[in-house]
Tab-separated table of C-alpha atoms in Angstrom:
chain	number	residue	atom	x	y	z
A	270	LYS	CA	-3.948	1.068	10.544
A	271	GLN	CA	-0.898	-1.852	10.559
A	272	TRP	CA	-0.505	-0.306	6.292
A	273	TYR	CA	-0.389	3.303	7.737
A	274	GLN	CA	1.799	2.621	10.815
A	275	ARG	CA	4.603	0.920	8.318
A	276	ARG	CA	4.107	4.166	6.789
A	277	VAL	CA	4.207	7.004	8.668
A	278	ARG	CA	6.876	4.759	11.121
A	279	ALA	CA	6.094	6.805	13.828
A	280	ARG	CA	8.505	7.399	16.952
A	281	TYR	CA	5.773	7.074	19.361
A	282	HIS	CA	2.901	4.933	19.016
A	283	PHE	CA	-0.214	6.054	21.665
A	284	VAL	CA	-3.643	4.080	22.045
A	285	SER	CA	-6.158	3.720	24.963
A	286	GLY	CA	-6.961	0.085	25.906
A	287	PRO	CA	-5.207	-2.373	28.967
A	288	TYR	CA	-1.765	-0.931	29.775
A	289	TYR	CA	-0.156	-1.886	27.324
A	290	GLU	CA	4.045	-1.611	26.755
A	291	ARG	CA	6.223	-3.492	24.504
A	292	LEU	CA	9.435	-3.785	22.874
A	293	PRO	CA	10.493	-1.121	20.747
A	294	TYR	CA	10.747	-2.235	17.169
A	295	ARG	CA	12.471	-1.126	14.266
A	296	ASN	CA	11.240	-0.014	10.871
A	297	HIS	CA	14.037	-0.784	8.385
A	298	LYS	CA	14.742	-4.562	7.118
A	299	ILE	CA	18.728	-5.231	7.888
A	300	LEU	CA	20.871	-5.281	5.684
A	301	HIS	CA	17.938	-4.495	2.830
A	302	GLU	CA	17.253	-0.838	4.192
A	303	LYS	CA	18.812	2.166	5.918
A	304	ALA	CA	18.452	2.281	9.161
A	305	THR	CA	16.171	4.366	10.889
A	306	TYR	CA	15.075	5.061	14.317
A	307	CYS	CA	12.625	3.125	16.526
A	308	THR	CA	8.849	2.917	17.432
A	309	ARG	CA	7.970	2.619	21.214
A	310	PHE	CA	4.435	1.362	21.336
A	311	ILE	CA	2.561	2.339	24.382
A	312	SER	CA	-1.425	2.083	25.545
A	313	LEU	CA	-2.152	3.744	28.396
A	314	ALA	CA	-5.610	2.519	30.286
A	315	CYS	CA	-8.733	4.669	30.744
A	316	ALA	CA	-7.956	7.680	33.540
A	317	GLY	CA	-8.855	6.601	37.146
A	318	ASN	CA	-10.185	2.570	35.857
A	319	ARG	CA	-10.935	0.470	38.418
A	320	ASN	CA	-8.502	-1.579	37.782
A	321	LYS	CA	-5.714	0.764	39.028
A	322	SER	CA	-3.935	0.213	35.495
A	323	LYS	CA	-1.336	2.536	34.681
A	324	TRP	CA	-2.665	5.280	33.159
A	325	LEU	CA	-0.356	8.175	33.188
A	326	TYR	CA	3.057	8.131	31.462
A	327	ALA	CA	5.935	10.691	32.175
A	328	PHE	CA	8.917	10.803	29.543
A	329	ASN	CA	11.742	12.727	28.585
A	330	TYR	CA	11.253	12.778	24.281
A	331	VAL	CA	13.777	15.173	22.044
A	332	PRO	CA	12.580	16.634	19.626
A	333	MET	CA	13.816	15.077	16.397
A	334	LYS	CA	15.340	18.745	14.717
A	335	HIS	CA	17.183	18.590	17.716
A	336	THR	CA	18.506	15.599	17.583
A	337	THR	CA	21.338	13.875	15.621
A	338	ASP	CA	20.815	10.686	13.360
A	339	GLU	CA	23.355	9.027	15.058
A	340	GLU	CA	21.404	9.097	18.157
A	341	LEU	CA	18.073	8.949	15.846
A	342	ARG	CA	19.402	5.455	14.823
A	343	LYS	CA	20.925	4.150	17.879
A	344	GLN	CA	18.738	0.621	18.644
A	345	PRO	CA	18.445	-0.753	21.786
A	346	GLN	CA	19.630	-4.093	22.702
A	347	GLU	CA	16.269	-5.590	23.097
A	348	THR	CA	15.427	-3.802	19.955
A	349	THR	CA	12.570	-6.365	18.362
A	350	GLU	CA	11.589	-7.422	14.084
A	351	ASN	CA	8.744	-4.493	12.692
A	352	PRO	CA	5.396	-6.310	13.821
A	353	TYR	CA	3.458	-5.427	10.790
A	354	VAL	CA	5.643	-6.981	8.623
A	355	GLU	CA	4.003	-10.296	8.505
A	356	VAL	CA	0.676	-8.902	9.899
A	357	GLN	CA	0.459	-6.784	6.354
A	358	LYS	CA	2.143	-9.672	4.773
A	359	GLU	CA	-0.648	-12.739	4.944
A	360	LYS	CA	-2.703	-9.418	4.641
A	361	ASN	CA	-2.504	-8.484	1.467
A	362	ARG	CA	-2.294	-12.658	0.907
A	363	GLU	CA	-5.518	-12.608	1.694
A	364	GLU	CA	-6.266	-9.868	-0.153
A	365	ASP	CA	-4.985	-10.444	-2.936
A	366	ALA	CA	-6.676	-13.570	-3.460
A	367	LYS	CA	-9.876	-11.701	-3.472
A	368	GLN	CA	-9.248	-8.834	-5.437
A	369	GLN	CA	-8.743	-12.126	-8.421
A	370	HIS	CA	-11.734	-13.987	-7.698
A	371	PHE	CA	-13.150	-10.646	-7.956
A	372	TYR	CA	-11.892	-9.459	-11.546
A	373	SER	CA	-12.223	-12.735	-12.513
A	374	VAL	CA	-16.009	-13.413	-11.644
A	375	GLY	CA	-17.229	-9.755	-12.277
A	376	ASP	CA	-18.795	-7.173	-9.540
A	377	LYS	CA	-20.576	-9.245	-6.830
A	378	ARG	CA	-22.141	-5.754	-5.878
A	379	LYS	CA	-24.269	-7.065	-7.841
A	380	MET	CA	-25.181	-10.123	-7.048
A	381	SER	CA	-25.324	-12.495	-9.582
A	382	ALA	CA	-22.725	-13.586	-11.977
A	383	PRO	CA	-21.573	-11.317	-15.526
A	384	HIS	CA	-23.088	-12.588	-18.885
A	385	PRO	CA	-21.676	-16.052	-19.981
A	386	GLY	CA	-20.815	-13.955	-23.169
A	387	GLU	CA	-19.659	-10.921	-21.928
A	388	ARG	CA	-15.911	-11.774	-20.529
A	389	GLU	CA	-15.315	-13.244	-24.073
A	390	LYS	CA	-16.625	-10.519	-25.602
A	391	LYS	CA	-13.635	-8.241	-23.484
A	392	LYS	CA	-11.893	-10.541	-23.947
A	393	GLU	CA	-12.387	-10.516	-28.045
A	394	SER	CA	-12.016	-6.483	-28.483
A	395	CYS	CA	-8.655	-6.530	-26.218
A	396	TRP	CA	-5.438	-5.179	-28.290
A	397	PHE	CA	-3.331	-7.617	-26.400
A	398	CYS	CA	-5.027	-10.424	-26.069
A	399	LEU	CA	-2.868	-12.720	-28.162
A	400	LYS	CA	-5.570	-14.883	-29.296
A	401	SER	CA	-7.835	-11.138	-29.803
A	402	PRO	CA	-8.514	-10.621	-33.466
A	403	ASN	CA	-7.640	-7.118	-32.163
A	404	VAL	CA	-4.027	-8.263	-31.892
A	405	GLU	CA	-1.506	-7.239	-34.596
A	406	LYS	CA	0.366	-9.905	-34.693
A	407	HIS	CA	3.701	-8.822	-36.352
A	408	LEU	CA	4.146	-6.752	-33.943
A	409	VAL	CA	5.203	-9.944	-32.363
A	410	ILE	CA	9.299	-10.358	-31.676
A	411	SER	CA	8.578	-14.036	-29.038
A	412	VAL	CA	6.011	-16.559	-26.930
A	413	GLY	CA	6.819	-18.513	-24.373
A	414	GLY	CA	5.172	-20.018	-21.715
A	415	SER	CA	2.069	-17.424	-20.099
A	416	MET	CA	3.657	-14.051	-21.876
A	417	TYR	CA	4.844	-12.815	-25.436
A	418	LEU	CA	7.466	-10.090	-25.984
A	419	ALA	CA	6.394	-7.578	-28.983
A	420	LEU	CA	7.779	-4.181	-30.202
A	421	ALA	CA	6.390	-1.452	-28.218
A	422	LYS	CA	3.039	0.846	-30.672
A	423	GLY	CA	4.579	4.184	-31.042
A	424	ALA	CA	7.840	3.061	-30.064
A	425	LEU	CA	10.179	5.409	-27.846
A	426	ARG	CA	12.897	3.721	-30.511
A	427	ASN	CA	13.498	0.685	-31.970
A	428	ASP	CA	14.367	-1.566	-29.257
A	429	HIS	CA	11.186	-0.122	-26.670
A	430	VAL	CA	9.915	-3.335	-26.836
A	431	MET	CA	7.365	-5.006	-23.829
A	432	ILE	CA	6.335	-7.988	-21.790
A	433	VAL	CA	2.738	-9.064	-22.455
A	434	PRO	CA	0.300	-11.979	-21.011
A	435	THR	CA	-1.028	-14.123	-23.499
A	436	ASN	CA	-4.077	-14.170	-21.843
A	437	HIS	CA	-6.450	-11.083	-20.593
A	438	ILE	CA	-4.323	-9.774	-16.863
A	439	LYS	CA	-4.646	-6.784	-16.027
A	440	CYS	CA	-1.123	-6.362	-13.547
A	441	GLN	CA	1.365	-7.780	-12.676
A	442	GLN	CA	-0.431	-7.973	-8.911
A	443	PHE	CA	-3.083	-10.727	-10.481
A	444	LEU	CA	-0.048	-13.120	-11.658
A	445	GLU	CA	0.323	-16.983	-10.692
A	446	PRO	CA	3.936	-17.910	-9.701
A	447	ASN	CA	4.640	-19.577	-12.882
A	448	GLN	CA	3.676	-16.434	-14.793
A	449	GLN	CA	6.069	-14.368	-12.698
A	450	ASP	CA	8.566	-16.852	-13.766
A	451	ASP	CA	8.007	-16.405	-17.323
A	452	VAL	CA	7.917	-12.446	-16.891
A	453	GLN	CA	11.892	-12.043	-15.184
A	454	LYS	CA	13.127	-15.260	-18.089
A	455	PHE	CA	12.062	-12.327	-20.560
A	456	LYS	CA	13.239	-9.690	-18.141
A	457	ARG	CA	16.809	-11.538	-17.892
A	458	ALA	CA	17.293	-12.044	-21.072
A	459	LEU	CA	16.260	-8.740	-21.872
A	460	ARG	CA	18.609	-7.173	-19.869
A	461	THR	CA	21.907	-9.113	-20.480
A	462	HIS	CA	21.318	-8.198	-24.208
A	463	ASN	CA	20.433	-4.779	-23.813
A	464	ARG	CA	23.968	-5.136	-22.063
A	465	THR	CA	26.033	-7.121	-24.587
A	466	SER	CA	25.002	-5.817	-28.190
A	467	LYS	CA	24.494	-1.848	-27.001
A	468	LYS	CA	26.091	-0.779	-24.206
A	469	SER	CA	22.607	0.276	-22.760
A	470	THR	CA	21.278	-0.445	-18.965
A	471	THR	CA	17.859	-1.006	-19.196
A	472	VAL	CA	14.672	0.389	-17.276
A	473	PHE	CA	11.019	-1.746	-16.729
A	474	PHE	CA	7.849	-0.135	-16.595
A	475	GLU	CA	4.465	-1.000	-15.849
A	476	ARG	CA	1.426	1.385	-15.183
A	477	SER	CA	-1.536	-0.300	-13.467
A	478	VAL	CA	-3.112	3.412	-13.744
A	479	SER	CA	-6.161	3.578	-17.396
A	480	THR	CA	-5.614	0.110	-18.545
A	481	SER	CA	-7.374	-3.251	-18.667
A	482	HIS	CA	-4.118	-5.631	-20.030
A	483	MET	CA	-0.886	-5.940	-17.389
A	484	GLN	CA	2.181	-4.323	-20.393
A	485	VAL	CA	5.805	-4.359	-18.743
A	486	HIS	CA	7.701	-1.777	-21.226
A	487	ALA	CA	11.726	-2.142	-21.781
A	488	VAL	CA	13.482	0.913	-22.745
A	489	PRO	CA	17.763	0.542	-23.441
A	490	VAL	CA	18.713	3.791	-21.951
A	491	PRO	CA	22.751	4.315	-21.784
A	492	ARG	CA	25.117	3.612	-19.018
A	493	TYR	CA	23.680	6.344	-16.839
A	494	SER	CA	24.255	5.160	-13.538
A	495	VAL	CA	21.173	3.654	-11.395
A	496	ASN	CA	20.849	6.437	-9.087
A	497	ASP	CA	21.428	8.776	-11.955
A	498	ILE	CA	17.979	7.018	-14.355
A	499	LYS	CA	16.237	6.956	-9.968
A	500	ASP	CA	17.270	11.336	-9.865
A	501	VAL	CA	15.251	11.836	-13.091
A	502	PHE	CA	12.535	9.904	-11.777
A	503	TYR	CA	12.228	11.823	-8.525
A	504	THR	CA	12.296	15.087	-10.443
A	505	PHE	CA	8.742	14.276	-12.078
A	506	ALA	CA	7.733	12.629	-8.868
A	507	ASP	CA	7.770	16.584	-7.523
A	508	LYS	CA	6.631	17.314	-10.689
A	509	TYR	CA	3.696	16.030	-10.741
A	510	SER	CA	3.390	15.742	-6.875
A	511	LEU	CA	3.279	12.045	-6.739
A	512	GLU	CA	4.479	9.655	-3.889
A	513	VAL	CA	6.796	7.548	-4.352
A	514	GLN	CA	8.675	4.856	-2.519
A	515	GLU	CA	12.136	2.936	-3.178
A	516	ILE	CA	11.658	-0.707	-2.788
A	517	PRO	CA	15.580	-1.880	-2.589
A	518	ALA	CA	16.543	-5.999	-4.824
A	519	GLY	CA	15.313	-8.623	-2.877
A	520	GLU	CA	12.245	-7.103	-1.576
A	521	ASP	CA	8.014	-8.023	-2.535
A	522	TRP	CA	7.047	-4.202	-3.964
A	523	GLN	CA	3.294	-6.326	-4.077
A	524	ASP	CA	4.059	-6.012	0.246
A	525	THR	CA	3.905	-2.101	-0.691
A	526	VAL	CA	1.093	-1.665	-2.535
A	527	PRO	CA	-2.333	-2.184	-1.686
A	528	PRO	CA	-4.311	-5.500	-3.448
A	529	GLY	CA	-6.637	-3.793	-6.144
A	530	SER	CA	-4.543	-0.448	-5.287
A	531	ASP	CA	-2.900	1.750	-9.183
A	532	TYR	CA	0.292	1.839	-9.387
A	533	PHE	CA	3.712	2.713	-11.646
A	534	ILE	CA	6.889	0.650	-11.260
A	535	ALA	CA	10.107	1.040	-11.998
A	536	GLU	CA	12.986	-1.498	-12.742
A	537	PHE	CA	16.059	-0.729	-12.726
A	538	GLU	CA	19.420	-3.200	-13.759
A	539	ASN	CA	20.126	-3.744	-10.298
A	540	ASP	CA	16.504	-4.384	-9.169
A	541	ASP	CA	15.936	-1.740	-7.089
A	542	LYS	CA	12.126	-0.077	-8.109
A	543	LEU	CA	9.905	2.672	-7.465
A	544	ILE	CA	7.056	3.256	-6.892
A	545	PHE	CA	4.475	5.381	-7.588
A	546	LEU	CA	0.790	4.381	-5.457
A	547	CYS	CA	-1.844	6.670	-7.167
A	548	SER	CA	-4.902	8.730	-5.826
A	549	GLN	CA	-7.800	10.136	-6.205
A	550	LYS	CA	-5.777	13.361	-4.785
A	551	VAL	CA	-3.313	13.114	-7.523
A	552	ARG	CA	-4.426	12.883	-10.930
A	553	PHE	CA	-1.448	10.128	-12.581
A	554	PRO	CA	0.215	11.604	-15.781
A	555	LEU	CA	-0.568	8.460	-18.236
A	556	GLN	CA	2.591	9.556	-20.268
A	557	PHE	CA	5.014	9.384	-17.294
A	558	GLY	CA	7.150	6.363	-18.148
A	559	ARG	CA	8.129	7.772	-21.779
A	560	GLU	CA	8.601	11.614	-20.373
A	561	VAL	CA	11.424	10.360	-17.932
A	562	LEU	CA	12.716	8.256	-19.994
A	563	ALA	CA	12.258	11.520	-23.300
A	564	SER	CA	13.821	13.383	-20.678
A	565	GLU	CA	16.580	15.434	-21.767
A	566	GLU	CA	18.422	14.010	-19.355
A	567	LEU	CA	17.801	10.049	-20.328
A	568	LEU	CA	16.752	9.489	-23.807
A	569	ASN	CA	17.103	13.367	-25.163
A	570	MET	CA	13.834	13.391	-27.192
A	571	PRO	CA	10.942	15.477	-25.632
A	572	ARG	CA	9.058	15.464	-28.897
A	573	ARG	CA	8.129	11.060	-28.472
A	574	VAL	CA	6.492	10.972	-25.029
A	575	SER	CA	3.011	10.714	-26.832
A	576	TRP	CA	3.126	7.474	-29.221
A	577	LYS	CA	0.487	8.289	-30.983
A	578	GLU	CA	2.701	10.646	-32.147
A	579	CYS	CA	6.125	8.098	-32.900
A	580	LYS	CA	3.705	6.228	-34.876
A	581	ILE	CA	5.803	4.018	-38.346
A	582	SER	CA	3.771	1.988	-40.631
A	583	LYS	CA	3.904	-1.359	-40.791
A	584	GLU	CA	6.391	-2.446	-43.293
A	585	GLN	CA	8.376	-0.481	-40.747
A	586	GLU	CA	7.131	-2.419	-37.826
A	587	GLU	CA	7.490	-5.628	-39.935
A	588	HIS	CA	11.298	-4.720	-40.398
A	589	ASP	CA	11.464	-3.316	-36.478
A	590	VAL	CA	10.868	-6.658	-35.604
A	591	LYS	CA	12.803	-9.289	-37.868
A	592	GLN	CA	15.726	-6.841	-36.871
A	593	PHE	CA	15.017	-7.566	-33.351
A	594	ARG	CA	14.586	-10.243	-33.383
A	595	LYS	CA	17.634	-11.489	-35.123
A	596	ALA	CA	19.838	-9.517	-32.978
A	597	PHE	CA	18.215	-11.140	-29.387
A	598	THR	CA	17.194	-14.711	-30.434
A	599	GLU	CA	20.677	-16.151	-28.618
A	600	PHE	CA	19.646	-14.552	-25.155
A	601	ASP	CA	15.889	-15.246	-25.623
A	602	SER	CA	15.692	-18.089	-23.213
A	603	PHE	CA	12.164	-18.781	-25.147
A	604	LYS	CA	13.691	-19.537	-28.804
A	605	GLY	CA	11.551	-16.885	-30.472
A	606	GLY	CA	9.295	-19.990	-30.331
A	607	ASP	CA	5.018	-19.988	-29.840
A	608	SER	CA	4.576	-23.029	-26.448
A	609	ASP	CA	0.651	-23.992	-25.331
A	610	SER	CA	0.036	-20.267	-22.911
A	611	ASP	CA	-2.607	-21.059	-20.061
A	612	SER	CA	-6.382	-20.439	-20.963
A	613	ASP	CA	-8.587	-18.455	-19.087
């Protein structure tokens, strides 16, 4: 209920129960989000109750379409912070821990532990686990801590790279703090590299849908403004009827995504993010990130949407990795050297 209320942001929230009327609360974060209307929460007792608690409420209600934005945004002096925010954060932390445990030890609905060899077999067959015999190590540019940087297979362009966990982790929701730090180090280095060497802004995107191993893609885009790039993402969201929510810089996007839910996230130069939540009603386009960036409005390479159409020879991949590593080394916090990674 808290999650729905935070998203609906009703002006009035009525429930049945003992009579209670709390102070109005705001639906935006000061200095982080655009000011909007507040919510009034009112609980009314049952009609004709023995305690004679208030069960009838009269008020003057002006429909939003007949109210100016300035009037809507007015905040009464006694307005409080949103009471659901901290409740939801704590719930997310608890659920996230459960989901991580579920992911690690298997489906508890079976009421039995997975076969000892099942998990190892899955890791061994993974294309992205660094210790897997299936990983294409010639694509690896740099290894640092718990992450590595690699040239994307079937890249949009020869500087399209990915930040990938060395071990088997499904998506960013399941990262430990030290793993998140390693991701941020690579992101900062890539942003600086692309700004300095390519005069480009960096767009990061990750899709948790239909994947078992996290991949955060990083693609340089000519220096369009962040708002221009966002507009293209919104255009394609409308095309596919996708639900999108903008997360301002400095806010934790994981508070927006229900634990264990599939999502797509795009992150921009100023650290703003767009979250696309995946529902069962709409099939999420698996090439969404590539399609947006390859569009005429941005990179103008519509024929390169599918990675399978962009495959090159192993020799060319090795050449592109060598060239990228050479240019990137001075910005790389890990200096391109291997380091011990955490074990699963």
